[in-house]
XYZ file of C-alpha atoms in Angstrom:
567
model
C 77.729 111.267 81.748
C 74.452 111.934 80.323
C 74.119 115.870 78.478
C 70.968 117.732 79.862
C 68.293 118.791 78.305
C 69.755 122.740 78.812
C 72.609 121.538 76.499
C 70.408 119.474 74.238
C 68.458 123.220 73.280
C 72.579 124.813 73.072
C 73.129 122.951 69.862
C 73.641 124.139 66.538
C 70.717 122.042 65.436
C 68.390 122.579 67.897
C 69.189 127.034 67.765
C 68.198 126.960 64.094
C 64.792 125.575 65.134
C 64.858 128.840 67.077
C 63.615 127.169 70.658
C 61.316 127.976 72.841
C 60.898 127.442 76.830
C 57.048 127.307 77.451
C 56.503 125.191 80.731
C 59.089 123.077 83.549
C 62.294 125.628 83.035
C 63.039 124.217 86.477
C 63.809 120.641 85.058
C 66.222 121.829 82.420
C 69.210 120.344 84.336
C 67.932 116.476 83.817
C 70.504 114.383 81.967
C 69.116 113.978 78.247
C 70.119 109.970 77.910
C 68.541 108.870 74.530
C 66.327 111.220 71.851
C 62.617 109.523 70.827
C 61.100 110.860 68.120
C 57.238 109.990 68.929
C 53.667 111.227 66.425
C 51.196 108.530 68.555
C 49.730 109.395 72.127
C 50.576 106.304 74.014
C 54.043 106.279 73.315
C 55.133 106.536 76.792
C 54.240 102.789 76.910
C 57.370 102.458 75.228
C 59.826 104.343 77.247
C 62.294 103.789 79.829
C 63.187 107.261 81.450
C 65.510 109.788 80.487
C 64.665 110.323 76.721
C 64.101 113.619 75.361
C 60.873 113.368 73.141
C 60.706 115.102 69.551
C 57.128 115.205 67.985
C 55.039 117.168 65.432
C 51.981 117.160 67.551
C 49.969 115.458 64.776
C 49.113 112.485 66.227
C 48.608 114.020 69.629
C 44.890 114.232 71.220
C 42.473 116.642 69.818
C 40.606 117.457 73.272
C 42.346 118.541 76.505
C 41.727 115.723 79.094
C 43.838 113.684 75.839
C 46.792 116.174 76.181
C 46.624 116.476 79.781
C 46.577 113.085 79.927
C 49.718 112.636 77.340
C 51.791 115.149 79.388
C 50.846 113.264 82.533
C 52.000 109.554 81.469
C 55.134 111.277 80.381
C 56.257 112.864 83.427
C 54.979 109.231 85.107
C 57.480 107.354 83.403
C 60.406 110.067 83.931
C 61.398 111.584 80.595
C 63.618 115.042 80.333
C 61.040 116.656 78.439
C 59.275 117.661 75.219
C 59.922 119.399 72.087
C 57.117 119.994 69.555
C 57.818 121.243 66.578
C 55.729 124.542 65.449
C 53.959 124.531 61.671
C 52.182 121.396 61.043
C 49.753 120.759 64.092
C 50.076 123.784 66.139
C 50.700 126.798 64.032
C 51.421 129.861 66.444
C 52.224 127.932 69.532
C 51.308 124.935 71.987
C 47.725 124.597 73.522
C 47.809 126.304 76.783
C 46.255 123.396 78.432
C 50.125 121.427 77.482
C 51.702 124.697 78.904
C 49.411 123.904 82.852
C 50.110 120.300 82.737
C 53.771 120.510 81.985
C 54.251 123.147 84.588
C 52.544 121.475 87.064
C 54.547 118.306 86.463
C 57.706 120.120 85.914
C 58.140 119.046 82.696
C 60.187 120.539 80.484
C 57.876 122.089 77.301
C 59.993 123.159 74.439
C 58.807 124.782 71.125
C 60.669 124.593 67.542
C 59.364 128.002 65.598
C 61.131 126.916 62.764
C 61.092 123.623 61.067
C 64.419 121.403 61.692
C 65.229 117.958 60.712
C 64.905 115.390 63.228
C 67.993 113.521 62.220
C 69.997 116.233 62.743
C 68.973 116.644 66.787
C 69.441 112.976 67.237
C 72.848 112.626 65.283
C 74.150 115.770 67.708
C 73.013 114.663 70.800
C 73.796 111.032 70.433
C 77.178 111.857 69.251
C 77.591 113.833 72.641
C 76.265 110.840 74.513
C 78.418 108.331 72.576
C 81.502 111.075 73.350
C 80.559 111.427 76.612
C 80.546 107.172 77.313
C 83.813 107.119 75.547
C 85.225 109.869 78.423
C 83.504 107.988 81.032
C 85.073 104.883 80.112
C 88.493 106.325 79.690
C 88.308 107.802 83.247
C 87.084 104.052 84.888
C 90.279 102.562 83.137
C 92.922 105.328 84.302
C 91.210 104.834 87.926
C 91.492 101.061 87.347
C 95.342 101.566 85.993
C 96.134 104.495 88.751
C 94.963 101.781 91.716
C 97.025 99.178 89.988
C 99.846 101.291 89.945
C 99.456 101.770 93.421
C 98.659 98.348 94.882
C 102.000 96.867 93.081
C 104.223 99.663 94.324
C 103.131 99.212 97.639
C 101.584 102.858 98.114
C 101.243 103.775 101.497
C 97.774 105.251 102.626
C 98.351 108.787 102.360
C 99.018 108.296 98.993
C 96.263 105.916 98.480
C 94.122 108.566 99.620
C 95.614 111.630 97.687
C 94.818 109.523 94.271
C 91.585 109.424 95.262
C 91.332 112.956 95.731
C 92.815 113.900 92.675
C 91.021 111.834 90.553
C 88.223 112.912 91.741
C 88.745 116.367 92.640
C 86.278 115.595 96.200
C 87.132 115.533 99.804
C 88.298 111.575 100.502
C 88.223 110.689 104.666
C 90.086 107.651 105.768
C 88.283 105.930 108.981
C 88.251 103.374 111.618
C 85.156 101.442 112.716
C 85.364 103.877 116.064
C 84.998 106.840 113.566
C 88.398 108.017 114.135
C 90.079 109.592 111.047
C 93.473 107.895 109.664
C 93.629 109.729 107.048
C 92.308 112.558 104.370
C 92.610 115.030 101.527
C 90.118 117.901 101.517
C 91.369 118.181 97.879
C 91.590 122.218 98.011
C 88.868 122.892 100.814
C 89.162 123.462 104.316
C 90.929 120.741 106.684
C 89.236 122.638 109.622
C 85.752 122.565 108.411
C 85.886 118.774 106.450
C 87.185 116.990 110.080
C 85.418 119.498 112.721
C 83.107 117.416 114.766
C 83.923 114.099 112.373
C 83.026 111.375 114.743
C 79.265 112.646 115.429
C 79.506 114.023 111.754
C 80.228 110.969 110.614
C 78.082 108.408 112.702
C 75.244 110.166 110.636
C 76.226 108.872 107.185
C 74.397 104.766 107.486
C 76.227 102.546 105.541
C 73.837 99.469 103.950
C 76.025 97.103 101.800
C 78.983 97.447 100.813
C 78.856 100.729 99.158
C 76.395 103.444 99.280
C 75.906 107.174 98.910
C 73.968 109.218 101.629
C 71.414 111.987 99.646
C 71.253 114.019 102.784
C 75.058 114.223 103.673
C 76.201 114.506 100.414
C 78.943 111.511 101.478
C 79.349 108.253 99.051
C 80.967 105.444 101.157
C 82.443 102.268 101.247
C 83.681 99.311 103.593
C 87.377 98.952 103.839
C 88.181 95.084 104.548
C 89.056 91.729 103.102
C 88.392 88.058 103.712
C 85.035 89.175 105.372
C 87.174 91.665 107.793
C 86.141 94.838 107.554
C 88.365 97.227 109.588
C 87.181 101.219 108.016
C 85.066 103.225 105.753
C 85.923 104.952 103.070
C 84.441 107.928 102.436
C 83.918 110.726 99.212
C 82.303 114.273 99.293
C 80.216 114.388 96.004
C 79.025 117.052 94.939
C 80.580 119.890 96.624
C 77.320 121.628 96.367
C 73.893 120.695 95.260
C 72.479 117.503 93.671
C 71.963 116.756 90.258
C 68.223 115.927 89.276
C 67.133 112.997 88.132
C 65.907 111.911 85.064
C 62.817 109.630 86.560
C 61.566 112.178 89.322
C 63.269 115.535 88.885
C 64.782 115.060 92.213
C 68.311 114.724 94.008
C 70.203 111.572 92.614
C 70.128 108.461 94.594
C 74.267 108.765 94.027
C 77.132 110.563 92.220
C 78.474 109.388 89.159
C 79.400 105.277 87.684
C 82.937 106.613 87.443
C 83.237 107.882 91.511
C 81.737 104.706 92.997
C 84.346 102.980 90.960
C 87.152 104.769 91.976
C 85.951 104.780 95.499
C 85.809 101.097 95.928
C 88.972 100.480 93.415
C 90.677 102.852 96.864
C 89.267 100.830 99.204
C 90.675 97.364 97.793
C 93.846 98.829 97.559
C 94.096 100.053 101.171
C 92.743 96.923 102.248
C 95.137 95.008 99.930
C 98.266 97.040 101.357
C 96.694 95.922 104.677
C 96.990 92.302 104.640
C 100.754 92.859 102.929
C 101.526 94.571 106.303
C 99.670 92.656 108.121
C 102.626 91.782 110.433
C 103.859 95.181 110.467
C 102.153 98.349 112.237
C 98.513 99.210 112.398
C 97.299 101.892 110.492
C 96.023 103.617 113.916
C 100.266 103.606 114.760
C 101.528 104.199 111.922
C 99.745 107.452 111.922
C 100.821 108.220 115.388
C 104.306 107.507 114.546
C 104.137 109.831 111.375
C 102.997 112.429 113.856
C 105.737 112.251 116.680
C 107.951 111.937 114.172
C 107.102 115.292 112.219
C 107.076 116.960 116.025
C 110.490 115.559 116.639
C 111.954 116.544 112.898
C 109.898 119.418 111.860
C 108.796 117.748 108.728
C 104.713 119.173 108.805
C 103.296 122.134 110.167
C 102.215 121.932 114.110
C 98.921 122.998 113.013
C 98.604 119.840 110.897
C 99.560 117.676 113.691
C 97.384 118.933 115.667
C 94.291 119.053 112.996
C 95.368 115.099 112.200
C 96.127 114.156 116.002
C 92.520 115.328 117.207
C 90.772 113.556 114.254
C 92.209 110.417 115.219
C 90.828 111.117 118.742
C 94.127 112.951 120.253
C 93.619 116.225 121.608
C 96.876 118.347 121.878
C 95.746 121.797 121.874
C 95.424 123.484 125.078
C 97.036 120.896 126.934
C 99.587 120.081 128.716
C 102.150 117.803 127.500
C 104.806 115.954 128.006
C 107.228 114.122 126.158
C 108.261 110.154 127.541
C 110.413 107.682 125.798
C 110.287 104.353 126.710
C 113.598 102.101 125.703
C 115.549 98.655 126.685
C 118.506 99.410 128.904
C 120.907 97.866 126.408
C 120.508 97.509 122.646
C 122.088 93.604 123.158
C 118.471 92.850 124.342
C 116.904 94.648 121.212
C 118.969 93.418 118.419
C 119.773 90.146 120.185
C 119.490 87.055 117.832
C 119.324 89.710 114.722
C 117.990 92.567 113.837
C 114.508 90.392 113.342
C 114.077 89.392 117.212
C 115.384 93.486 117.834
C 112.347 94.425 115.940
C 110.198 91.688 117.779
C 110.834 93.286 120.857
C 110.800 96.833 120.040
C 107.061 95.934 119.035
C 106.088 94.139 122.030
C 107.283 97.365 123.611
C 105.387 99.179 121.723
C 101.976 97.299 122.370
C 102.921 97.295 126.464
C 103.222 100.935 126.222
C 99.798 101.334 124.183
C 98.141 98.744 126.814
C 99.526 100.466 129.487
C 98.537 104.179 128.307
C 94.994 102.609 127.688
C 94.429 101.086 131.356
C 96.048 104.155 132.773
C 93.412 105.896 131.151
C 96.062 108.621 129.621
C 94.943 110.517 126.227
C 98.620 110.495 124.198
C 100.451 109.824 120.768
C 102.502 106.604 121.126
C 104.610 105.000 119.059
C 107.969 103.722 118.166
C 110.382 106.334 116.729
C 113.525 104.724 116.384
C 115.118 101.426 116.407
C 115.470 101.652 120.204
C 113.013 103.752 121.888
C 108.938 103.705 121.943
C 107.744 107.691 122.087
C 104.671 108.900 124.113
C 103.180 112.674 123.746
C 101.187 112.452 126.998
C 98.252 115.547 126.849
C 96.783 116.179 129.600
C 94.243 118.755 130.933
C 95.801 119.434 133.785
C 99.547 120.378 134.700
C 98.918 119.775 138.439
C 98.495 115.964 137.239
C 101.566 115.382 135.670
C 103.729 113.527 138.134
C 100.606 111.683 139.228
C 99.827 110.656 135.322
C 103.988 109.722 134.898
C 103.413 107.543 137.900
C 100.144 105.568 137.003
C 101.580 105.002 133.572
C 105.106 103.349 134.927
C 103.272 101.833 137.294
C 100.860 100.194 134.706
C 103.317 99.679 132.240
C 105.513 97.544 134.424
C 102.682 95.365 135.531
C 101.422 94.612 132.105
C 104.692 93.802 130.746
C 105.001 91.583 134.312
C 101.668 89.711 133.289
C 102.486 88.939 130.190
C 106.182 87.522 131.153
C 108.985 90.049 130.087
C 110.229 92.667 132.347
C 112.093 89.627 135.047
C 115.355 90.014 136.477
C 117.597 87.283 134.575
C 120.482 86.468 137.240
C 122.090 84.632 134.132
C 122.198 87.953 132.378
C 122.763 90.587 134.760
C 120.777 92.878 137.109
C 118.519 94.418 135.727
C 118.700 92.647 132.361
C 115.244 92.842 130.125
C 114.219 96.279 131.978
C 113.329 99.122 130.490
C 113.965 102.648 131.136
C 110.805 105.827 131.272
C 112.224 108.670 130.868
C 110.271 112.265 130.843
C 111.017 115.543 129.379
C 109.804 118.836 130.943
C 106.069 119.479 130.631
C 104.755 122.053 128.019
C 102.012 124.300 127.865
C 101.838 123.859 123.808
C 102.339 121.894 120.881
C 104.485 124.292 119.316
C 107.307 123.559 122.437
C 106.484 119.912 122.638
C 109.391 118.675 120.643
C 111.534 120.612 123.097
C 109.973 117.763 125.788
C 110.589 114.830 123.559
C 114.430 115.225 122.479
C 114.960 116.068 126.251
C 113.080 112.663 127.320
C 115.308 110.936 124.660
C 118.457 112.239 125.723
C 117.454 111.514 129.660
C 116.620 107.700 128.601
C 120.188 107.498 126.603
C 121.957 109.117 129.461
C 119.924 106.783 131.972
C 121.604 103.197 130.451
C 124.519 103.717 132.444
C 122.256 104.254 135.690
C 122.036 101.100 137.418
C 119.395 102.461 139.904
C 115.332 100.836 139.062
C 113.806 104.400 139.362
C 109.946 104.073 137.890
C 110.594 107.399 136.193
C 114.003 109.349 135.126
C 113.463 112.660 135.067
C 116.131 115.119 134.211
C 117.767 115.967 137.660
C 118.256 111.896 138.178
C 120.954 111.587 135.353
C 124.135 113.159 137.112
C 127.448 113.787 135.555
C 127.854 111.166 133.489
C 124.364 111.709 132.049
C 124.625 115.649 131.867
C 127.748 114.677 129.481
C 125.762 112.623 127.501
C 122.955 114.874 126.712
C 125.639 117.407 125.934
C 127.780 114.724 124.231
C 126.899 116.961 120.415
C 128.274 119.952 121.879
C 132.032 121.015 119.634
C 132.987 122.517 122.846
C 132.926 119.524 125.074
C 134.077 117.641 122.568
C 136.965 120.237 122.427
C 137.879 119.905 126.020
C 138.019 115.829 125.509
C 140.779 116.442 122.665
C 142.496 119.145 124.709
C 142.438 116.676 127.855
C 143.232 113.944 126.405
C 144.330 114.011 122.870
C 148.116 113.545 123.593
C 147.067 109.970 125.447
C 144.849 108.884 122.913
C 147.913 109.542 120.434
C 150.219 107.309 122.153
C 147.554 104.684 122.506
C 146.847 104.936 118.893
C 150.815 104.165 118.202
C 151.447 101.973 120.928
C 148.351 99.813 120.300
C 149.803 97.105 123.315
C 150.137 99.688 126.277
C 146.709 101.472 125.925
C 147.527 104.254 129.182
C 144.030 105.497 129.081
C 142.851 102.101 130.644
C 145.758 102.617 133.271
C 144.691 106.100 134.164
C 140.696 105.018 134.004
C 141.388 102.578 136.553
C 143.517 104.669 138.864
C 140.607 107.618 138.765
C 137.880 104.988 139.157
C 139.579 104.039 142.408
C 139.565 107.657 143.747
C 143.418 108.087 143.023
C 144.228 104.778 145.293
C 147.688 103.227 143.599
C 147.209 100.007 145.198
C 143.842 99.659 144.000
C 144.109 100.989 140.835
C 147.089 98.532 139.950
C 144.742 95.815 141.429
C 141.899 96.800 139.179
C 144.490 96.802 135.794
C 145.585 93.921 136.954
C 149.396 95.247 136.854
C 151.923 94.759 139.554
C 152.448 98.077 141.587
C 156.246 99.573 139.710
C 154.587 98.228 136.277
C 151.823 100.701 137.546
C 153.680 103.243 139.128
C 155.490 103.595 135.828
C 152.637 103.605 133.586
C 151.253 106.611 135.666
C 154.353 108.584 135.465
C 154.475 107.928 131.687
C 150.866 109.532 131.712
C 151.773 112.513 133.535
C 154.845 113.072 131.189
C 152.301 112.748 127.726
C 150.117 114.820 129.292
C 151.947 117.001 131.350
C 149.819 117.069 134.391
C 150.504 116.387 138.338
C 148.447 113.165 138.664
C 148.849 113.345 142.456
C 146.618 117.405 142.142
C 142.850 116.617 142.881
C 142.134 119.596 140.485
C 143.946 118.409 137.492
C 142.758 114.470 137.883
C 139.160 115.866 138.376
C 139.604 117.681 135.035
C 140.900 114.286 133.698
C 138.137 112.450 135.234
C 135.650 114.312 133.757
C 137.385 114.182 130.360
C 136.840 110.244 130.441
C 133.165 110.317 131.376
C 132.882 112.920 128.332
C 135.008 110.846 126.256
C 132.754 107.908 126.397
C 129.469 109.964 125.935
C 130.811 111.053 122.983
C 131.576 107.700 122.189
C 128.700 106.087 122.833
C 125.880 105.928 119.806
């Protein structure tokens, strides 16, 4: 905020007193924050640190302990250095005894060679200070306005964070009280060399009050938390490189600038703010898993990133073997029974049985849900020859814990099965790059496994069948081609003759294995009423209902028909 003294001496009033460097070059970097003009020896009685002193050298000490003595209380109390002006005391330059003691103290010794108005130094430099408040205090309000911004729009904490960043062009790292990383902005620099070995990195940097910056790790940092709950830290990068001296001492700052402290805590407030207005929603911990299965499943960030942002939240995917499990309710009734609010309910328990379940199981993964249906895992392991036994242990766990804490019973009043859920598990993969190839196929398994009625622990892809093989291919044009080619003449009819619908007729009649009698039993028709609805089918669609090869194709047809109809 403050101009140093190297700038002080760059002025137009200062360069036509044709300056002079004699002693403490070194200390020309200390912020200049007030100019004293001083012609008595004990003035230093009357500073406060930080004031660039302007003298004549007539009132200063005739013998050298005097001088040595006035340089000395002047470095004591911490001001950015002298300027003597040349002509009325000292003719052809400072004593050399001033020249020793300001070296040794590092302060900075400046001589005028030419005489210059006083008024006109202080006037420039105060005018820089008074400019230079003004800036500061424009930045604090735009940080103050930018948060506010932010907290009423209900900025999510990526974006929190990227403010932060910008406004204060420094690395900002999001973090958890386990030193796990939730989120950052290296704000230009290197993502790889701000996060590698964060935990240990971090657990360096104390923290005493609320907010404090850390000399030797360059890090300022603040609790994030509210109503005495503090859940992260906050942390800023400042300065990139090096420390700016002090005005009292000459050495490294205690902390970075008013303006960044500010800012730093305004982000914290607002994180924890947007905190307690989701405070029934995700945790921060999820939500960033979720934005990371999701960008595997949708290819919305770079692999690299995910992997970079997975491990610094503890996660590590590379060089590992993974693979993809989804985790959903047999039937969306359950979800979305009693409204979409109770759906969401139990998607979340879900969720939290999965997490619980991953966490006794002792299994390193991303979890979280990913759609209104289905919780995700990214299961890494470090070994491939574990894989079955890891799929195991976590089914196992995760129907025990969601046993314990009373969901997961049969319901005879609602079915067999009812309230179970279904683990399904793509392929392993030996990288990230082919893990959302093991993720849609576990999704597609656990959609084709609702109309398996069999309680495996695990569904892997071989367990689905036919009717499951035509439901992960239920996107494909050509099957859907072969439906409309099969059946398309019969689904006309139906569509004009609303009353008769023949495609439940010929359902039932396959569905019995091509038995008459049953199949008029299970359409509850009377056997001619039957009879003749069949041979109205095989005149529509111009097939021999009585060859194995052509109901097969028509059987098949069905099953593909309501894959393709099913969401």
């Amino acid at each position: 905020m403050f101009p140093t003294v190297r700038e002080v001496l760059a002025l137009d009033p200062v360069r036509h007193g044709a300056p002079r460097v004699v002693a403490g070059d070194a200390g020309l970097d200390r912020p200049v924050r007030w100019i004293h003009i001083a012609e008595v020896p004990d003035i230093a009685t009357l500073l406060g640190g930080g004031e660039l002193v302007l003298t004549t050298g007539i009132g200063l000490p005739g013998d050298d302990a005097g001088l040595r003595a006035f340089i000395g209380d002047l470095a004591d109390v911490g001001v950015s250095g002298l300027v003597v002006e040349l002509g009325r005391r000292y003719l052809t330059g400072v004593p050399r005894v001033m020249v020793a003691a300001a070296e040794r103290r590092g302060l900075p010794l400046v001589e005028l060679r030419r005489a210059t108005p006083f008024v006109r130094i202080t006037e420039a430099v105060h005018a820089l200070i008074v400019d230079a408040q003004l800036t500061e205090l424009r930045a604090t309000e735009e940080i103050h306005q930018r948060f506010n911004d932010l907290s009423v729009e209900g900025a999510d904490t990526a974006e929190v964070i990227r403010q932060a960043a910008e406004l204060s062009g420094c690395p900002v790292v999001l973090e958890n009280l386990s030193r796990q990383v939730l989120g950052y902005d290296p704000a230009g620099e290197s993502a790889e060399l701000l996060l590698d070995g964060w935990e240990q990195h971090s657990r360096r940097i104390p923290l005493t009050g609320r907010t404090a910056y850390d000399r030797d790790s360059g890090w300022l940092v603040t609790a994030v938390g509210a109503r005495g709950q503090d859940w992260g830290r906050l942390l800023l990068r400042w300065p990139a490189s090096g420390d700016v001296p002090s005005a009292q001492s000459g050495e490294p700052t205690a902390g970075p600038p008013t303006r960044l402290t500010i800012l730093l805590e305004r982000a914290a407030s607002t994180l924890a703010l947007g905190r307690l207005i989701r405070r029934d929603a995700e945790g921060l911990e999820r939500q960033i898993h979720r934005t990371l299965l999701t960008a595997l499943l949708d290819h919305s960030r770079p692999v690299d990133e995910v992997a970079l942002r997975a491990k610094a939240l503890g996660v590590v995917l590379d060089r590992r073997h993974l693979v993809g499990v989804m985790v959903r309710h047999r039937a969306e009734d359950l979800v979305g029974e009693n409204g979409p609010e109770a759906g969401q309910a139990r998607l979340r328990d879900l969720s939290e049985a999965v997490g619980q379940a991953l966490r006794e199981a002792k299994l390193t993964a991303l979890t979280s849900a990913v759609d209104d249906h289905s919780v995700g895992v990214l299961l890494a392991l470090t070994d491939p020859a574990a894989e079955d036994r890891a799929l195991s242990a976590f089914a196992t766990t995760l129907r025990r814990v969601r046993l314990d804490s009373g969901v997961g019973r049969a319901d005879p009043a609602r079915g067999v099965g009812a309230g179970a859920v279904i683990v399904a598990a793509g392929s392993g993969v030996a990288s990230l790059r082919e893990a959302r190839r093991s993720l849609v196929e576990a999704r597609q398994i656990a959609e084709a496994a609702r109309r398996d009625r069999r309680d495996l622990p695990i569904f892997r892809l071989p367990h689905v069948g036919l009717a499951g093989l035509l439901h992960l291919l239920r996107d494909e044009p050509r099957l859907q081609t072969f439906v409309e080619r099969e059946l398309g003449a019969l689904l006309e009819y139906d569509a004009r003759h609303p009353r008769e619908q023949l495609l439940d007729t010929l359902r039932a009649y396959l569905e019995q294995g091509r038995n008459k009698t049953a199949g008029a039993a299970a359409a509850h028709l009377s056997r001619p009423a039957f009879y003749e609805r069949l041979a109205r089918i095989s005149r529509i669609l111009d097939v021999d209902l009585d060859s194995v090869e052509a109901s097969l194709s028509l059987h098949v047809a069905l099953l593909a028909l309501e894959a393709v109809r099913t969401p």
